[in-house]
């Protein structure tokens, strides 16, 4: 199937992703330890909407008790019975190795437990690439999907970490049909300042892209947020850039900056969000406990769209 998010409307982008994913085959997805109401309901709804083919991995007794408490019919879903959350995370990775699932979704366990299993040296599903979280936003005042990394995993990323974070985000956008994603390396200022590490990293990342160490995207930085988002703001500061004002991907200096920016977009700008963790053998759907149903479904849809071109290749 051929698709591109370039056709996404200015608004209602998450709904558009969900509609696109419904046109693909449901993606086999391991739901890890779905013993809480939110994760089990989200898994069942995503399964019913044919976004995923849900495989529930966890203690049968607890999962069935949760289903009974929430009045959910999970009889059509495959259930892999394991004794506890640690075993559920490990078994989910085993299912990836067996090629029985093509994505993982966090249930009622901590993110640390999931990542520990993913990164395990003997049974994990890590790659040579650093794991990183990617937010996807539908921002009312921005005309296309806006991607932000990393608001959830890499606390104080090194230059090497940022290289992988950028490449993960670029690869994701390429898979969704953006031919040359535009990446803004964010800082507080637009000029390289030896006293500000974020500006030095930005300059290095741009040169790495020039030398082919980062592929597939167009990078610029350091850029402050205003001139990354607004062509008018960039012009006022006499910044000549093919990225400024038309950015697809924002790379924040660290997790705190990304996390605050992401929550500002949601709670002050009315943005809708979805998110994934990239860099493993399969995408990880790690939604927040506060995430609404639409965000959970959109995250499943984006994982399915990300993996779908690889099936067709």
PDB file of C-alpha atoms in Angstrom:
ATOM      1  CA  UNK A   1       0.000   0.000   0.000  1.00  0.00           C
ATOM      2  CA  UNK A   2       1.247   3.474  -0.892  1.00  0.00           C
ATOM      3  CA  UNK A   3       0.562   6.388   1.455  1.00  0.00           C
ATOM      4  CA  UNK A   4       2.015   9.662   2.629  1.00  0.00           C
ATOM      5  CA  UNK A   5       1.292  11.854   5.610  1.00  0.00           C
ATOM      6  CA  UNK A   6       2.004  14.799   3.313  1.00  0.00           C
ATOM      7  CA  UNK A   7      -1.707  14.506   2.541  1.00  0.00           C
ATOM      8  CA  UNK A   8      -2.624  14.923   6.184  1.00  0.00           C
ATOM      9  CA  UNK A   9      -5.084  17.775   6.779  1.00  0.00           C
ATOM     10  CA  UNK A  10      -4.025  20.917   8.644  1.00  0.00           C
ATOM     11  CA  UNK A  11      -6.174  19.700  11.531  1.00  0.00           C
ATOM     12  CA  UNK A  12      -7.449  16.261  12.512  1.00  0.00           C
ATOM     13  CA  UNK A  13      -4.052  14.717  11.805  1.00  0.00           C
ATOM     14  CA  UNK A  14      -4.268  11.964  14.422  1.00  0.00           C
ATOM     15  CA  UNK A  15      -7.626  10.896  13.037  1.00  0.00           C
ATOM     16  CA  UNK A  16      -6.027  10.830   9.585  1.00  0.00           C
ATOM     17  CA  UNK A  17      -3.255   8.505  10.805  1.00  0.00           C
ATOM     18  CA  UNK A  18      -5.848   6.192  12.348  1.00  0.00           C
ATOM     19  CA  UNK A  19      -7.860   6.087   9.125  1.00  0.00           C
ATOM     20  CA  UNK A  20      -4.704   5.341   7.115  1.00  0.00           C
ATOM     21  CA  UNK A  21      -3.683   2.504   9.418  1.00  0.00           C
ATOM     22  CA  UNK A  22      -7.131   0.919   9.150  1.00  0.00           C
ATOM     23  CA  UNK A  23      -6.362   0.388   5.451  1.00  0.00           C
ATOM     24  CA  UNK A  24      -3.354  -1.818   6.310  1.00  0.00           C
ATOM     25  CA  UNK A  25      -3.333  -5.315   7.781  1.00  0.00           C
ATOM     26  CA  UNK A  26      -3.643  -5.259  11.594  1.00  0.00           C
ATOM     27  CA  UNK A  27      -0.139  -5.329  13.079  1.00  0.00           C
ATOM     28  CA  UNK A  28       0.566  -8.160  15.547  1.00  0.00           C
ATOM     29  CA  UNK A  29       1.374  -6.368  18.811  1.00  0.00           C
ATOM     30  CA  UNK A  30       2.319  -7.747  22.216  1.00  0.00           C
ATOM     31  CA  UNK A  31       0.544  -5.915  25.033  1.00  0.00           C
ATOM     32  CA  UNK A  32       2.855  -6.295  28.019  1.00  0.00           C
ATOM     33  CA  UNK A  33       1.154  -7.012  31.377  1.00  0.00           C
ATOM     34  CA  UNK A  34      -2.264  -5.442  30.565  1.00  0.00           C
ATOM     35  CA  UNK A  35      -3.684  -5.814  34.064  1.00  0.00           C
ATOM     36  CA  UNK A  36      -4.929  -2.227  34.445  1.00  0.00           C
ATOM     37  CA  UNK A  37      -8.125  -0.755  33.033  1.00  0.00           C
ATOM     38  CA  UNK A  38      -6.535   1.782  30.653  1.00  0.00           C
ATOM     39  CA  UNK A  39      -4.083  -0.520  28.888  1.00  0.00           C
ATOM     40  CA  UNK A  40      -6.522  -3.415  28.493  1.00  0.00           C
ATOM     41  CA  UNK A  41      -9.288  -1.159  27.175  1.00  0.00           C
ATOM     42  CA  UNK A  42      -6.863   0.543  24.780  1.00  0.00           C
ATOM     43  CA  UNK A  43      -5.566  -2.795  23.508  1.00  0.00           C
ATOM     44  CA  UNK A  44      -9.064  -4.138  22.921  1.00  0.00           C
ATOM     45  CA  UNK A  45     -10.237  -0.982  21.159  1.00  0.00           C
ATOM     46  CA  UNK A  46      -7.158  -0.863  18.912  1.00  0.00           C
ATOM     47  CA  UNK A  47      -7.761  -4.536  18.104  1.00  0.00           C
ATOM     48  CA  UNK A  48     -11.448  -3.948  17.348  1.00  0.00           C
ATOM     49  CA  UNK A  49     -10.557  -1.028  15.071  1.00  0.00           C
ATOM     50  CA  UNK A  50      -8.132  -3.327  13.188  1.00  0.00           C
ATOM     51  CA  UNK A  51      -5.103  -1.169  13.977  1.00  0.00           C
ATOM     52  CA  UNK A  52      -3.365  -4.044  15.750  1.00  0.00           C
ATOM     53  CA  UNK A  53      -3.763  -7.749  16.331  1.00  0.00           C
ATOM     54  CA  UNK A  54      -3.451  -7.726  20.095  1.00  0.00           C
ATOM     55  CA  UNK A  55      -1.539 -10.467  21.914  1.00  0.00           C
ATOM     56  CA  UNK A  56      -2.017 -10.129  25.668  1.00  0.00           C
ATOM     57  CA  UNK A  57       1.095 -11.169  27.618  1.00  0.00           C
ATOM     58  CA  UNK A  58       0.786 -11.437  31.383  1.00  0.00           C
ATOM     59  CA  UNK A  59      -0.793 -13.374  34.275  1.00  0.00           C
ATOM     60  CA  UNK A  60      -4.017 -14.878  32.911  1.00  0.00           C
ATOM     61  CA  UNK A  61      -5.856 -14.574  36.230  1.00  0.00           C
ATOM     62  CA  UNK A  62      -5.101 -10.846  36.602  1.00  0.00           C
ATOM     63  CA  UNK A  63      -5.898 -10.039  32.966  1.00  0.00           C
ATOM     64  CA  UNK A  64      -9.207 -11.902  33.073  1.00  0.00           C
ATOM     65  CA  UNK A  65     -10.096 -10.254  36.407  1.00  0.00           C
ATOM     66  CA  UNK A  66      -9.435  -6.840  34.863  1.00  0.00           C
ATOM     67  CA  UNK A  67     -11.575  -7.718  31.849  1.00  0.00           C
ATOM     68  CA  UNK A  68     -14.422  -8.829  34.115  1.00  0.00           C
ATOM     69  CA  UNK A  69     -14.138  -5.681  36.227  1.00  0.00           C
ATOM     70  CA  UNK A  70     -14.272  -3.479  33.112  1.00  0.00           C
ATOM     71  CA  UNK A  71     -16.919  -5.640  31.383  1.00  0.00           C
ATOM     72  CA  UNK A  72     -14.614  -6.305  28.419  1.00  0.00           C
ATOM     73  CA  UNK A  73     -14.878  -9.318  26.131  1.00  0.00           C
ATOM     74  CA  UNK A  74     -11.319 -10.449  25.394  1.00  0.00           C
ATOM     75  CA  UNK A  75     -12.246 -13.943  24.204  1.00  0.00           C
ATOM     76  CA  UNK A  76     -11.115 -13.172  20.639  1.00  0.00           C
ATOM     77  CA  UNK A  77      -7.628 -12.100  21.771  1.00  0.00           C
ATOM     78  CA  UNK A  78      -4.665 -14.430  22.135  1.00  0.00           C
ATOM     79  CA  UNK A  79      -3.437 -14.565  25.732  1.00  0.00           C
ATOM     80  CA  UNK A  80       0.069 -15.709  26.669  1.00  0.00           C
ATOM     81  CA  UNK A  81       0.080 -16.665  30.349  1.00  0.00           C
ATOM     82  CA  UNK A  82       3.212 -15.742  32.343  1.00  0.00           C
ATOM     83  CA  UNK A  83       3.582 -15.322  36.111  1.00  0.00           C
ATOM     84  CA  UNK A  84       4.478 -11.625  36.502  1.00  0.00           C
ATOM     85  CA  UNK A  85       5.414  -8.348  34.805  1.00  0.00           C
ATOM     86  CA  UNK A  86       9.132  -9.145  34.397  1.00  0.00           C
ATOM     87  CA  UNK A  87       8.281 -12.390  32.670  1.00  0.00           C
ATOM     88  CA  UNK A  88       5.733 -10.583  30.499  1.00  0.00           C
ATOM     89  CA  UNK A  89       8.328  -8.113  29.225  1.00  0.00           C
ATOM     90  CA  UNK A  90      10.820 -10.914  28.518  1.00  0.00           C
ATOM     91  CA  UNK A  91       8.206 -13.056  26.767  1.00  0.00           C
ATOM     92  CA  UNK A  92       7.151 -10.121  24.592  1.00  0.00           C
ATOM     93  CA  UNK A  93      10.733  -9.824  23.352  1.00  0.00           C
ATOM     94  CA  UNK A  94      10.775 -13.562  22.669  1.00  0.00           C
ATOM     95  CA  UNK A  95       7.661 -13.128  20.525  1.00  0.00           C
ATOM     96  CA  UNK A  96       9.542 -10.499  18.516  1.00  0.00           C
ATOM     97  CA  UNK A  97      12.423 -12.942  17.971  1.00  0.00           C
ATOM     98  CA  UNK A  98       9.918 -15.557  16.805  1.00  0.00           C
ATOM     99  CA  UNK A  99       8.445 -12.954  14.419  1.00  0.00           C
ATOM    100  CA  UNK A 100       5.033 -13.447  16.011  1.00  0.00           C
ATOM    101  CA  UNK A 101       4.635  -9.739  16.828  1.00  0.00           C
ATOM    102  CA  UNK A 102       5.914  -6.578  15.154  1.00  0.00           C
ATOM    103  CA  UNK A 103       5.418  -4.041  17.949  1.00  0.00           C
ATOM    104  CA  UNK A 104       5.287  -3.876  21.736  1.00  0.00           C
ATOM    105  CA  UNK A 105       2.796  -1.897  23.819  1.00  0.00           C
ATOM    106  CA  UNK A 106       3.278  -1.081  27.503  1.00  0.00           C
ATOM    107  CA  UNK A 107       0.548  -2.195  29.882  1.00  0.00           C
ATOM    108  CA  UNK A 108       0.380  -1.971  33.657  1.00  0.00           C
ATOM    109  CA  UNK A 109       4.090  -2.027  34.414  1.00  0.00           C
ATOM    110  CA  UNK A 110       6.831   0.560  34.608  1.00  0.00           C
ATOM    111  CA  UNK A 111       8.645   1.873  31.555  1.00  0.00           C
ATOM    112  CA  UNK A 112      11.912   0.806  33.216  1.00  0.00           C
ATOM    113  CA  UNK A 113      10.746  -2.822  33.234  1.00  0.00           C
ATOM    114  CA  UNK A 114       9.924  -2.690  29.540  1.00  0.00           C
ATOM    115  CA  UNK A 115      13.210  -1.036  28.597  1.00  0.00           C
ATOM    116  CA  UNK A 116      15.210  -3.439  30.767  1.00  0.00           C
ATOM    117  CA  UNK A 117      13.785  -6.369  28.802  1.00  0.00           C
ATOM    118  CA  UNK A 118      14.260  -4.617  25.466  1.00  0.00           C
ATOM    119  CA  UNK A 119      17.915  -3.876  26.246  1.00  0.00           C
ATOM    120  CA  UNK A 120      18.704  -7.263  27.782  1.00  0.00           C
ATOM    121  CA  UNK A 121      21.885  -8.656  26.188  1.00  0.00           C
ATOM    122  CA  UNK A 122      20.643 -12.242  25.862  1.00  0.00           C
ATOM    123  CA  UNK A 123      16.962 -11.925  24.943  1.00  0.00           C
ATOM    124  CA  UNK A 124      16.499  -8.231  24.210  1.00  0.00           C
ATOM    125  CA  UNK A 125      15.617  -6.596  20.911  1.00  0.00           C
ATOM    126  CA  UNK A 126      18.123  -3.751  20.925  1.00  0.00           C
ATOM    127  CA  UNK A 127      20.023  -2.664  17.827  1.00  0.00           C
ATOM    128  CA  UNK A 128      23.194  -0.632  17.408  1.00  0.00           C
ATOM    129  CA  UNK A 129      20.999   2.480  17.543  1.00  0.00           C
ATOM    130  CA  UNK A 130      20.230   4.385  20.747  1.00  0.00           C
ATOM    131  CA  UNK A 131      16.579   4.144  21.830  1.00  0.00           C
ATOM    132  CA  UNK A 132      14.692   7.439  21.694  1.00  0.00           C
ATOM    133  CA  UNK A 133      11.150   8.681  22.160  1.00  0.00           C
ATOM    134  CA  UNK A 134       9.377  10.571  19.414  1.00  0.00           C
ATOM    135  CA  UNK A 135       6.294  12.702  20.035  1.00  0.00           C
ATOM    136  CA  UNK A 136       3.953  13.411  17.128  1.00  0.00           C
ATOM    137  CA  UNK A 137       1.824  16.534  17.568  1.00  0.00           C
ATOM    138  CA  UNK A 138      -1.201  17.954  15.826  1.00  0.00           C
ATOM    139  CA  UNK A 139      -0.778  21.625  16.803  1.00  0.00           C
ATOM    140  CA  UNK A 140      -3.736  23.918  16.002  1.00  0.00           C
ATOM    141  CA  UNK A 141      -1.495  26.784  14.830  1.00  0.00           C
ATOM    142  CA  UNK A 142       0.939  24.659  12.804  1.00  0.00           C
ATOM    143  CA  UNK A 143      -0.047  23.427   9.341  1.00  0.00           C
ATOM    144  CA  UNK A 144       1.465  19.925   9.434  1.00  0.00           C
ATOM    145  CA  UNK A 145       2.469  17.185  11.882  1.00  0.00           C
ATOM    146  CA  UNK A 146       5.243  18.269  14.240  1.00  0.00           C
ATOM    147  CA  UNK A 147       7.705  15.734  15.657  1.00  0.00           C
ATOM    148  CA  UNK A 148       9.655  16.224  18.905  1.00  0.00           C
ATOM    149  CA  UNK A 149      12.495  14.164  20.393  1.00  0.00           C
ATOM    150  CA  UNK A 150      13.309  13.135  23.141  1.00  0.00           C
ATOM    151  CA  UNK A 151      10.859  13.783  25.966  1.00  0.00           C
ATOM    152  CA  UNK A 152      10.927  10.430  27.749  1.00  0.00           C
ATOM    153  CA  UNK A 153      14.147   8.396  27.639  1.00  0.00           C
ATOM    154  CA  UNK A 154      17.453  10.231  27.106  1.00  0.00           C
ATOM    155  CA  UNK A 155      17.915  12.550  30.087  1.00  0.00           C
ATOM    156  CA  UNK A 156      21.099  14.355  29.114  1.00  0.00           C
ATOM    157  CA  UNK A 157      22.002  13.043  25.660  1.00  0.00           C
ATOM    158  CA  UNK A 158      25.552  13.142  24.372  1.00  0.00           C
ATOM    159  CA  UNK A 159      26.406  14.153  20.822  1.00  0.00           C
ATOM    160  CA  UNK A 160      26.448  10.483  19.832  1.00  0.00           C
ATOM    161  CA  UNK A 161      23.018  10.009  21.451  1.00  0.00           C
ATOM    162  CA  UNK A 162      21.635  13.022  19.593  1.00  0.00           C
ATOM    163  CA  UNK A 163      22.939  11.640  16.314  1.00  0.00           C
ATOM    164  CA  UNK A 164      20.906   8.463  16.863  1.00  0.00           C
ATOM    165  CA  UNK A 165      17.880  10.429  18.070  1.00  0.00           C
ATOM    166  CA  UNK A 166      17.894  12.514  14.904  1.00  0.00           C
ATOM    167  CA  UNK A 167      18.374   9.479  12.674  1.00  0.00           C
ATOM    168  CA  UNK A 168      15.539   7.597  14.422  1.00  0.00           C
ATOM    169  CA  UNK A 169      13.209  10.546  13.840  1.00  0.00           C
ATOM    170  CA  UNK A 170      14.296  10.976  10.205  1.00  0.00           C
ATOM    171  CA  UNK A 171      13.822   7.273   9.465  1.00  0.00           C
ATOM    172  CA  UNK A 172      10.345   7.425  10.979  1.00  0.00           C
ATOM    173  CA  UNK A 173       9.362  10.413   8.850  1.00  0.00           C
ATOM    174  CA  UNK A 174      10.820   8.828   5.716  1.00  0.00           C
ATOM    175  CA  UNK A 175       8.765   5.683   6.334  1.00  0.00           C
ATOM    176  CA  UNK A 176       5.644   7.837   6.583  1.00  0.00           C
ATOM    177  CA  UNK A 177       6.276   9.549   3.263  1.00  0.00           C
ATOM    178  CA  UNK A 178       8.135  12.783   4.087  1.00  0.00           C
ATOM    179  CA  UNK A 179      10.820  12.820   1.394  1.00  0.00           C
ATOM    180  CA  UNK A 180      13.414  14.981   3.183  1.00  0.00           C
ATOM    181  CA  UNK A 181      12.389  15.744   6.766  1.00  0.00           C
ATOM    182  CA  UNK A 182      13.521  19.133   8.004  1.00  0.00           C
ATOM    183  CA  UNK A 183      15.216  19.001  11.398  1.00  0.00           C
ATOM    184  CA  UNK A 184      15.731  21.984  13.714  1.00  0.00           C
ATOM    185  CA  UNK A 185      18.416  21.494  16.385  1.00  0.00           C
ATOM    186  CA  UNK A 186      17.057  23.649  19.201  1.00  0.00           C
ATOM    187  CA  UNK A 187      18.974  25.930  21.541  1.00  0.00           C
ATOM    188  CA  UNK A 188      18.273  29.233  23.272  1.00  0.00           C
ATOM    189  CA  UNK A 189      20.141  31.192  20.608  1.00  0.00           C
ATOM    190  CA  UNK A 190      20.868  30.945  16.895  1.00  0.00           C
ATOM    191  CA  UNK A 191      24.619  31.394  17.019  1.00  0.00           C
ATOM    192  CA  UNK A 192      27.286  28.969  18.154  1.00  0.00           C
ATOM    193  CA  UNK A 193      28.373  29.883  21.675  1.00  0.00           C
ATOM    194  CA  UNK A 194      31.278  27.924  23.199  1.00  0.00           C
ATOM    195  CA  UNK A 195      29.675  28.324  26.633  1.00  0.00           C
ATOM    196  CA  UNK A 196      26.441  26.622  25.497  1.00  0.00           C
ATOM    197  CA  UNK A 197      26.870  22.919  24.757  1.00  0.00           C
ATOM    198  CA  UNK A 198      23.577  22.724  22.886  1.00  0.00           C
ATOM    199  CA  UNK A 199      24.878  25.138  20.247  1.00  0.00           C
ATOM    200  CA  UNK A 200      28.119  23.188  19.836  1.00  0.00           C
ATOM    201  CA  UNK A 201      26.151  19.941  19.441  1.00  0.00           C
ATOM    202  CA  UNK A 202      23.888  21.610  16.885  1.00  0.00           C
ATOM    203  CA  UNK A 203      26.833  22.745  14.785  1.00  0.00           C
ATOM    204  CA  UNK A 204      28.427  19.294  14.989  1.00  0.00           C
ATOM    205  CA  UNK A 205      25.208  17.516  14.015  1.00  0.00           C
ATOM    206  CA  UNK A 206      24.775  19.741  10.973  1.00  0.00           C
ATOM    207  CA  UNK A 207      28.341  18.992   9.868  1.00  0.00           C
ATOM    208  CA  UNK A 208      27.761  15.287  10.462  1.00  0.00           C
ATOM    209  CA  UNK A 209      24.801  15.514   8.096  1.00  0.00           C
ATOM    210  CA  UNK A 210      27.011  17.257   5.534  1.00  0.00           C
ATOM    211  CA  UNK A 211      29.477  14.352   5.781  1.00  0.00           C
ATOM    212  CA  UNK A 212      26.802  11.652   5.429  1.00  0.00           C
ATOM    213  CA  UNK A 213      26.916  10.514   9.066  1.00  0.00           C
ATOM    214  CA  UNK A 214      23.230  11.456   9.346  1.00  0.00           C
ATOM    215  CA  UNK A 215      21.206  10.575   6.258  1.00  0.00           C
ATOM    216  CA  UNK A 216      17.868  11.406   4.727  1.00  0.00           C
ATOM    217  CA  UNK A 217      17.073  14.734   6.352  1.00  0.00           C
ATOM    218  CA  UNK A 218      17.881  18.422   6.128  1.00  0.00           C
ATOM    219  CA  UNK A 219      19.384  19.789   9.359  1.00  0.00           C
ATOM    220  CA  UNK A 220      19.881  23.315  10.652  1.00  0.00           C
ATOM    221  CA  UNK A 221      20.932  24.645  14.002  1.00  0.00           C
ATOM    222  CA  UNK A 222      21.358  26.026  16.450  1.00  0.00           C
ATOM    223  CA  UNK A 223      17.877  27.493  16.094  1.00  0.00           C
ATOM    224  CA  UNK A 224      15.712  28.973  18.814  1.00  0.00           C
ATOM    225  CA  UNK A 225      12.150  27.700  18.875  1.00  0.00           C
ATOM    226  CA  UNK A 226      10.635  30.889  17.464  1.00  0.00           C
ATOM    227  CA  UNK A 227      12.703  30.901  14.279  1.00  0.00           C
ATOM    228  CA  UNK A 228      12.462  27.117  13.918  1.00  0.00           C
ATOM    229  CA  UNK A 229       8.668  27.387  13.796  1.00  0.00           C
ATOM    230  CA  UNK A 230       8.137  30.836  12.263  1.00  0.00           C
ATOM    231  CA  UNK A 231       9.580  31.979   8.940  1.00  0.00           C
ATOM    232  CA  UNK A 232       8.671  35.529   9.952  1.00  0.00           C
ATOM    233  CA  UNK A 233      10.674  35.277  13.174  1.00  0.00           C
ATOM    234  CA  UNK A 234      13.623  33.876  11.219  1.00  0.00           C
ATOM    235  CA  UNK A 235      13.429  36.719   8.686  1.00  0.00           C
ATOM    236  CA  UNK A 236      13.301  39.304  11.473  1.00  0.00           C
ATOM    237  CA  UNK A 237      16.597  37.888  12.773  1.00  0.00           C
ATOM    238  CA  UNK A 238      18.081  37.709   9.249  1.00  0.00           C
ATOM    239  CA  UNK A 239      18.359  33.911   9.381  1.00  0.00           C
ATOM    240  CA  UNK A 240      18.542  32.292   5.966  1.00  0.00           C
ATOM    241  CA  UNK A 241      17.454  28.684   6.323  1.00  0.00           C
ATOM    242  CA  UNK A 242      15.497  26.068   4.377  1.00  0.00           C
ATOM    243  CA  UNK A 243      14.409  24.604   7.728  1.00  0.00           C
ATOM    244  CA  UNK A 244      13.231  27.713   9.611  1.00  0.00           C
ATOM    245  CA  UNK A 245       9.488  28.156   9.415  1.00  0.00           C
ATOM    246  CA  UNK A 246       8.918  24.761   7.759  1.00  0.00           C
ATOM    247  CA  UNK A 247      10.350  22.336  10.300  1.00  0.00           C
ATOM    248  CA  UNK A 248       9.186  18.742  10.656  1.00  0.00           C
ATOM    249  CA  UNK A 249      11.381  17.514  13.534  1.00  0.00           C
ATOM    250  CA  UNK A 250      12.478  19.385  16.649  1.00  0.00           C
ATOM    251  CA  UNK A 251      15.508  18.034  18.524  1.00  0.00           C
ATOM    252  CA  UNK A 252      15.537  19.438  22.060  1.00  0.00           C
ATOM    253  CA  UNK A 253      18.792  19.926  24.010  1.00  0.00           C
ATOM    254  CA  UNK A 254      17.754  17.476  26.743  1.00  0.00           C
ATOM    255  CA  UNK A 255      14.810  15.570  28.188  1.00  0.00           C
ATOM    256  CA  UNK A 256      13.695  18.379  30.498  1.00  0.00           C
ATOM    257  CA  UNK A 257      13.432  20.872  27.632  1.00  0.00           C
ATOM    258  CA  UNK A 258      11.627  18.371  25.409  1.00  0.00           C
ATOM    259  CA  UNK A 259       9.251  17.285  28.153  1.00  0.00           C
ATOM    260  CA  UNK A 260       8.306  20.858  29.059  1.00  0.00           C
ATOM    261  CA  UNK A 261       7.893  21.836  25.405  1.00  0.00           C
ATOM    262  CA  UNK A 262       5.706  18.816  24.735  1.00  0.00           C
ATOM    263  CA  UNK A 263       3.449  19.468  27.718  1.00  0.00           C
ATOM    264  CA  UNK A 264       3.202  23.162  26.848  1.00  0.00           C
ATOM    265  CA  UNK A 265       2.009  22.230  23.363  1.00  0.00           C
ATOM    266  CA  UNK A 266      -0.624  19.910  24.837  1.00  0.00           C
ATOM    267  CA  UNK A 267      -1.886  21.953  27.787  1.00  0.00           C
ATOM    268  CA  UNK A 268      -1.394  25.531  26.564  1.00  0.00           C
ATOM    269  CA  UNK A 269      -1.637  25.224  22.774  1.00  0.00           C
ATOM    270  CA  UNK A 270      -4.311  22.528  22.607  1.00  0.00           C
ATOM    271  CA  UNK A 271      -2.122  20.076  20.675  1.00  0.00           C
ATOM    272  CA  UNK A 272      -3.094  16.431  20.317  1.00  0.00           C
ATOM    273  CA  UNK A 273      -0.266  13.936  20.688  1.00  0.00           C
ATOM    274  CA  UNK A 274       0.857  10.403  20.035  1.00  0.00           C
ATOM    275  CA  UNK A 275       4.243   8.846  20.638  1.00  0.00           C
ATOM    276  CA  UNK A 276       6.573   5.909  20.099  1.00  0.00           C
ATOM    277  CA  UNK A 277       9.997   4.693  21.149  1.00  0.00           C
ATOM    278  CA  UNK A 278      12.255   3.972  18.202  1.00  0.00           C
ATOM    279  CA  UNK A 279      15.657   2.375  17.762  1.00  0.00           C
ATOM    280  CA  UNK A 280      14.793  -1.213  18.746  1.00  0.00           C
ATOM    281  CA  UNK A 281      13.969  -4.003  16.314  1.00  0.00           C
ATOM    282  CA  UNK A 282      10.294  -3.015  16.549  1.00  0.00           C
ATOM    283  CA  UNK A 283       8.544   0.161  17.730  1.00  0.00           C
ATOM    284  CA  UNK A 284       7.498   0.458  21.355  1.00  0.00           C
ATOM    285  CA  UNK A 285       4.150   2.041  22.168  1.00  0.00           C
ATOM    286  CA  UNK A 286       4.769   3.669  25.556  1.00  0.00           C
ATOM    287  CA  UNK A 287       1.794   5.925  26.181  1.00  0.00           C
ATOM    288  CA  UNK A 288       1.416   7.959  29.346  1.00  0.00           C
ATOM    289  CA  UNK A 289      -1.093   6.884  31.985  1.00  0.00           C
ATOM    290  CA  UNK A 290      -2.791  10.265  31.355  1.00  0.00           C
ATOM    291  CA  UNK A 291      -3.028   9.618  27.609  1.00  0.00           C
ATOM    292  CA  UNK A 292      -6.546   9.765  26.154  1.00  0.00           C
ATOM    293  CA  UNK A 293      -8.011   7.015  23.969  1.00  0.00           C
ATOM    294  CA  UNK A 294      -7.351   8.928  20.746  1.00  0.00           C
ATOM    295  CA  UNK A 295      -3.664   9.336  21.576  1.00  0.00           C
ATOM    296  CA  UNK A 296      -3.314   5.621  22.339  1.00  0.00           C
ATOM    297  CA  UNK A 297      -5.043   4.657  19.087  1.00  0.00           C
ATOM    298  CA  UNK A 298      -2.948   7.134  17.097  1.00  0.00           C
ATOM    299  CA  UNK A 299       0.236   5.714  18.635  1.00  0.00           C
ATOM    300  CA  UNK A 300      -0.827   2.225  17.523  1.00  0.00           C
ATOM    301  CA  UNK A 301      -1.663   3.591  14.076  1.00  0.00           C
ATOM    302  CA  UNK A 302       1.718   5.297  13.711  1.00  0.00           C
ATOM    303  CA  UNK A 303       3.544   2.112  14.723  1.00  0.00           C
ATOM    304  CA  UNK A 304       1.572   0.183  12.106  1.00  0.00           C
ATOM    305  CA  UNK A 305       2.278   2.784   9.409  1.00  0.00           C
ATOM    306  CA  UNK A 306       5.964   2.843  10.335  1.00  0.00           C
ATOM    307  CA  UNK A 307       6.289  -0.923   9.962  1.00  0.00           C
ATOM    308  CA  UNK A 308       4.002  -1.307   6.940  1.00  0.00           C
ATOM    309  CA  UNK A 309       6.446  -0.079   4.258  1.00  0.00           C
ATOM    310  CA  UNK A 310       9.006  -2.627   5.489  1.00  0.00           C
ATOM    311  CA  UNK A 311       6.483  -5.398   4.860  1.00  0.00           C
ATOM    312  CA  UNK A 312       5.984  -4.166   1.308  1.00  0.00           C
ATOM    313  CA  UNK A 313       9.696  -3.781   0.609  1.00  0.00           C
TER     314      UNK A 313
END
